[in-house]
Amino acid sequence: MVMFPSKNGIKILILTSFFAILTYIGALIQVPMYPAPISLQTLFVMFAGLLLGSKYGVLSQLLYIFLGLLGLPIFTGGGGIGYVLTPTFGFIIGFLPLAYFSGFAKGNNFKVISMLLLGNLILYCIGITYLWFILNKIAGNDLSLITLLKGMTIYLPGDLLKIFITIPIALKIRKRLNI
Ligand SMILES: O=C(O)CCCC[C@@H]1SC[C@@H]2NC(=O)N[C@@H]21
């Protein structure tokens, strides 16, 4: 017997795919930099959590990661299973907790901002540790974690700006859709 997904299942599939595609569009909008490009991915990851909630926000990012690892060139530097050995893959893993915590960004402004900051903080922790590991242990560099942390401060203004752009737009959409 052929099983078709329910109406609700189709809706979820469409919404999660939509946010996976938006994350890809975020990867296309990038400024090449070393060691990681400046991109708009995290803006759409936060939107995914804020508008779909934690569960489906995370699901949209799992789909994004899965399709990228399968070979679709949807990350900032392409795609394929070999991407796990590239320095920026840790940030992609960090999209999962970012979507997760963005999904909890409900209630007063303080709670919304705190959840997005927390999600970004965890993304940075995973991303920088991964970056350090790949650059030192795989690529044979000799970079201290402190040097890397200092280098990453250049991304902070942009990432803070993304948070403050995302919040009013997402809250307006939530209000409109009554979610
Ligand atoms: O290889 C990828 O597709 C992931 C790129 C990750 C870019 C990180 S996310 C946090 C920080 N903010 C940015 O704008 N770029 C880096």
CSV table of C-alpha atoms and ligand atoms in Angstrom, one decimal:
chain,number,residue,atom,x,y,z
A,1,MET,CA,0.0,0.0,0.0
A,2,VAL,CA,1.4,3.4,-0.9
A,3,MET,CA,1.4,5.8,2.0
A,4,PHE,CA,0.8,9.5,1.4
A,5,PRO,CA,1.8,12.2,3.9
A,6,SER,CA,-1.2,13.8,5.7
A,7,LYS,CA,-2.3,17.3,5.0
A,8,ASN,CA,-0.4,18.5,8.1
A,9,GLY,CA,2.6,16.5,7.1
A,10,ILE,CA,2.7,18.2,3.7
A,11,LYS,CA,2.4,21.6,5.3
A,12,ILE,CA,5.3,20.8,7.6
A,13,LEU,CA,7.3,19.5,4.7
A,14,ILE,CA,6.7,22.7,2.7
A,15,LEU,CA,7.5,25.0,5.6
A,16,THR,CA,10.7,23.2,6.6
A,17,SER,CA,11.8,23.1,3.0
A,18,PHE,CA,11.0,26.8,2.6
A,19,PHE,CA,13.3,27.7,5.5
A,20,ALA,CA,16.0,25.3,4.3
A,21,ILE,CA,15.9,27.2,0.9
A,22,LEU,CA,16.0,30.5,2.7
A,23,THR,CA,19.2,29.4,4.6
A,24,TYR,CA,20.6,28.5,1.2
A,25,ILE,CA,19.7,32.0,-0.1
A,26,GLY,CA,21.5,33.4,3.1
A,27,ALA,CA,24.6,31.4,2.0
A,28,LEU,CA,24.4,33.0,-1.5
A,29,ILE,CA,24.5,36.5,0.1
A,30,GLN,CA,28.0,36.4,1.4
A,31,VAL,CA,31.1,38.5,1.7
A,32,PRO,CA,34.2,36.2,1.3
A,33,MET,CA,36.4,36.5,4.4
A,34,TYR,CA,39.0,34.4,6.2
A,35,PRO,CA,38.4,32.1,8.1
A,36,ALA,CA,34.7,32.3,7.4
A,37,PRO,CA,32.6,34.4,5.1
A,38,ILE,CA,30.1,36.9,6.3
A,39,SER,CA,26.8,35.5,5.3
A,40,LEU,CA,23.1,35.9,5.9
A,41,GLN,CA,22.5,32.2,6.9
A,42,THR,CA,22.0,32.9,10.6
A,43,LEU,CA,19.4,35.5,9.9
A,44,PHE,CA,17.2,32.9,8.2
A,45,VAL,CA,18.1,30.3,10.8
A,46,MET,CA,16.7,32.6,13.5
A,47,PHE,CA,13.6,33.3,11.3
A,48,ALA,CA,13.1,29.5,11.1
A,49,GLY,CA,13.1,29.1,14.8
A,50,LEU,CA,11.0,32.2,15.5
A,51,LEU,CA,8.3,31.4,13.0
A,52,LEU,CA,8.3,27.6,13.0
A,53,GLY,CA,9.1,27.0,16.6
A,54,SER,CA,12.1,24.9,17.9
A,55,LYS,CA,11.1,21.5,16.6
A,56,TYR,CA,10.4,22.5,13.0
A,57,GLY,CA,13.1,25.2,13.0
A,58,VAL,CA,15.6,22.5,13.8
A,59,LEU,CA,14.1,20.2,11.3
A,60,SER,CA,14.5,22.8,8.5
A,61,GLN,CA,18.2,23.1,9.4
A,62,LEU,CA,18.6,19.3,9.5
A,63,LEU,CA,17.1,19.2,6.0
A,64,TYR,CA,19.5,22.0,4.9
A,65,ILE,CA,22.5,20.1,6.4
A,66,PHE,CA,21.4,16.8,4.9
A,67,LEU,CA,20.9,18.2,1.4
A,68,GLY,CA,24.2,20.0,1.6
A,69,LEU,CA,26.1,16.9,2.7
A,70,LEU,CA,24.3,14.9,0.0
A,71,GLY,CA,26.1,17.1,-2.5
A,72,LEU,CA,23.9,20.1,-3.3
A,73,PRO,CA,26.2,23.2,-3.3
A,74,ILE,CA,24.1,25.1,-0.7
A,75,PHE,CA,26.7,25.9,1.9
A,76,THR,CA,28.9,29.1,1.4
A,77,GLY,CA,31.7,27.0,0.0
A,78,GLY,CA,29.7,24.3,-1.9
A,79,GLY,CA,28.5,21.0,-0.5
A,80,GLY,CA,29.2,17.3,-0.3
A,81,ILE,CA,30.2,14.9,2.5
A,82,GLY,CA,33.8,16.3,2.4
A,83,TYR,CA,32.4,19.6,3.7
A,84,VAL,CA,32.5,18.2,7.2
A,85,LEU,CA,36.3,18.6,7.1
A,86,THR,CA,36.1,22.3,6.1
A,87,PRO,CA,36.8,24.9,8.8
A,88,THR,CA,33.3,26.4,8.7
A,89,PHE,CA,31.3,23.2,9.1
A,90,GLY,CA,31.1,23.8,12.9
A,91,PHE,CA,29.0,26.9,12.3
A,92,ILE,CA,26.6,24.9,10.2
A,93,ILE,CA,26.3,22.4,13.1
A,94,GLY,CA,25.7,25.5,15.2
A,95,PHE,CA,22.6,26.4,13.1
A,96,LEU,CA,20.8,23.6,15.0
A,97,PRO,CA,21.0,25.1,18.5
A,98,LEU,CA,20.4,28.6,17.0
A,99,ALA,CA,17.2,27.4,15.5
A,100,TYR,CA,16.3,25.6,18.7
A,101,PHE,CA,16.8,28.5,21.0
A,102,SER,CA,15.2,30.9,18.5
A,103,GLY,CA,12.1,28.8,18.9
A,104,PHE,CA,12.0,29.7,22.6
A,105,ALA,CA,12.1,33.4,21.8
A,106,LYS,CA,8.7,34.1,23.0
A,107,GLY,CA,7.3,36.6,25.5
A,108,ASN,CA,8.7,39.9,26.4
A,109,ASN,CA,11.5,41.6,24.4
A,110,PHE,CA,14.1,40.7,27.0
A,111,LYS,CA,13.4,37.0,26.7
A,112,VAL,CA,13.3,37.2,22.8
A,113,ILE,CA,16.7,38.9,22.7
A,114,SER,CA,18.2,36.6,25.4
A,115,MET,CA,17.2,33.5,23.5
A,116,LEU,CA,18.6,34.8,20.2
A,117,LEU,CA,21.8,35.8,22.0
A,118,LEU,CA,22.1,32.5,23.7
A,119,GLY,CA,21.6,30.6,20.4
A,120,ASN,CA,24.2,32.7,18.7
A,121,LEU,CA,26.6,32.2,21.6
A,122,ILE,CA,26.3,28.5,21.3
A,123,LEU,CA,26.7,28.7,17.5
A,124,TYR,CA,29.9,30.7,18.1
A,125,CYS,CA,31.2,28.2,20.7
A,126,ILE,CA,30.7,25.2,18.4
A,127,GLY,CA,31.9,27.1,15.3
A,128,ILE,CA,35.1,28.5,16.8
A,129,THR,CA,36.1,25.2,18.5
A,130,TYR,CA,35.5,23.3,15.2
A,131,LEU,CA,37.4,26.0,13.2
A,132,TRP,CA,40.3,25.8,15.6
A,133,PHE,CA,40.3,22.0,15.4
A,134,ILE,CA,40.3,21.8,11.6
A,135,LEU,CA,42.8,24.6,11.1
A,136,ASN,CA,45.2,23.2,13.6
A,137,LYS,CA,44.8,19.4,13.5
A,138,ILE,CA,43.8,18.9,9.9
A,139,ALA,CA,45.3,21.8,8.0
A,140,GLY,CA,48.4,21.9,10.2
A,141,ASN,CA,48.3,25.5,11.3
A,142,ASP,CA,49.5,26.7,14.7
A,143,LEU,CA,46.7,29.1,15.8
A,144,SER,CA,45.9,29.7,19.4
A,145,LEU,CA,42.3,29.8,20.5
A,146,ILE,CA,42.8,33.3,21.7
A,147,THR,CA,44.0,34.5,18.3
A,148,LEU,CA,41.0,32.9,16.7
A,149,LEU,CA,38.6,34.4,19.2
A,150,LYS,CA,40.1,37.8,18.5
A,151,GLY,CA,39.8,37.3,14.8
A,152,MET,CA,36.1,36.3,15.2
A,153,THR,CA,35.2,39.6,16.8
A,154,ILE,CA,35.0,41.1,13.3
A,155,TYR,CA,31.8,39.1,12.8
A,156,LEU,CA,30.1,40.4,15.9
A,157,PRO,CA,28.7,43.7,14.7
A,158,GLY,CA,27.1,42.0,11.7
A,159,ASP,CA,25.7,39.1,13.8
A,160,LEU,CA,24.2,41.6,16.3
A,161,LEU,CA,22.7,43.6,13.5
A,162,LYS,CA,21.1,40.4,12.1
A,163,ILE,CA,19.5,39.8,15.6
A,164,PHE,CA,18.1,43.3,15.7
A,165,ILE,CA,16.8,43.1,12.1
A,166,THR,CA,15.2,39.7,12.7
A,167,ILE,CA,13.2,40.5,15.8
A,168,PRO,CA,10.8,43.2,14.6
A,169,ILE,CA,10.2,41.5,11.3
A,170,ALA,CA,9.6,38.1,12.9
A,171,LEU,CA,7.3,39.6,15.6
A,172,LYS,CA,5.3,41.4,12.9
A,173,ILE,CA,4.9,38.2,10.9
A,174,ARG,CA,3.9,36.3,14.0
A,175,LYS,CA,1.3,38.9,14.8
A,176,ARG,CA,-0.1,38.9,11.3
A,177,LEU,CA,-0.3,35.1,11.2
A,178,ASN,CA,-1.4,34.9,14.8
A,179,ILE,CA,1.3,32.3,15.7
B,1,LIG,O1,30.3,27.2,5.4
B,1,LIG,C1,29.2,27.7,5.6
B,1,LIG,O2,28.3,27.7,4.8
B,1,LIG,C2,29.0,28.3,7.0
B,1,LIG,C3,29.5,29.7,7.1
B,1,LIG,C4,29.3,30.2,8.5
B,1,LIG,C5,29.6,31.7,8.6
B,1,LIG,C6,29.7,32.1,10.1
B,1,LIG,S1,28.2,32.0,10.9
B,1,LIG,C7,28.7,33.1,12.2
B,1,LIG,C8,29.6,34.1,11.6
B,1,LIG,N1,28.8,35.2,11.1
B,1,LIG,C9,28.9,35.3,9.8
B,1,LIG,O3,28.3,36.2,9.1
B,1,LIG,N2,29.8,34.4,9.3
B,1,LIG,C10,30.2,33.5,10.3
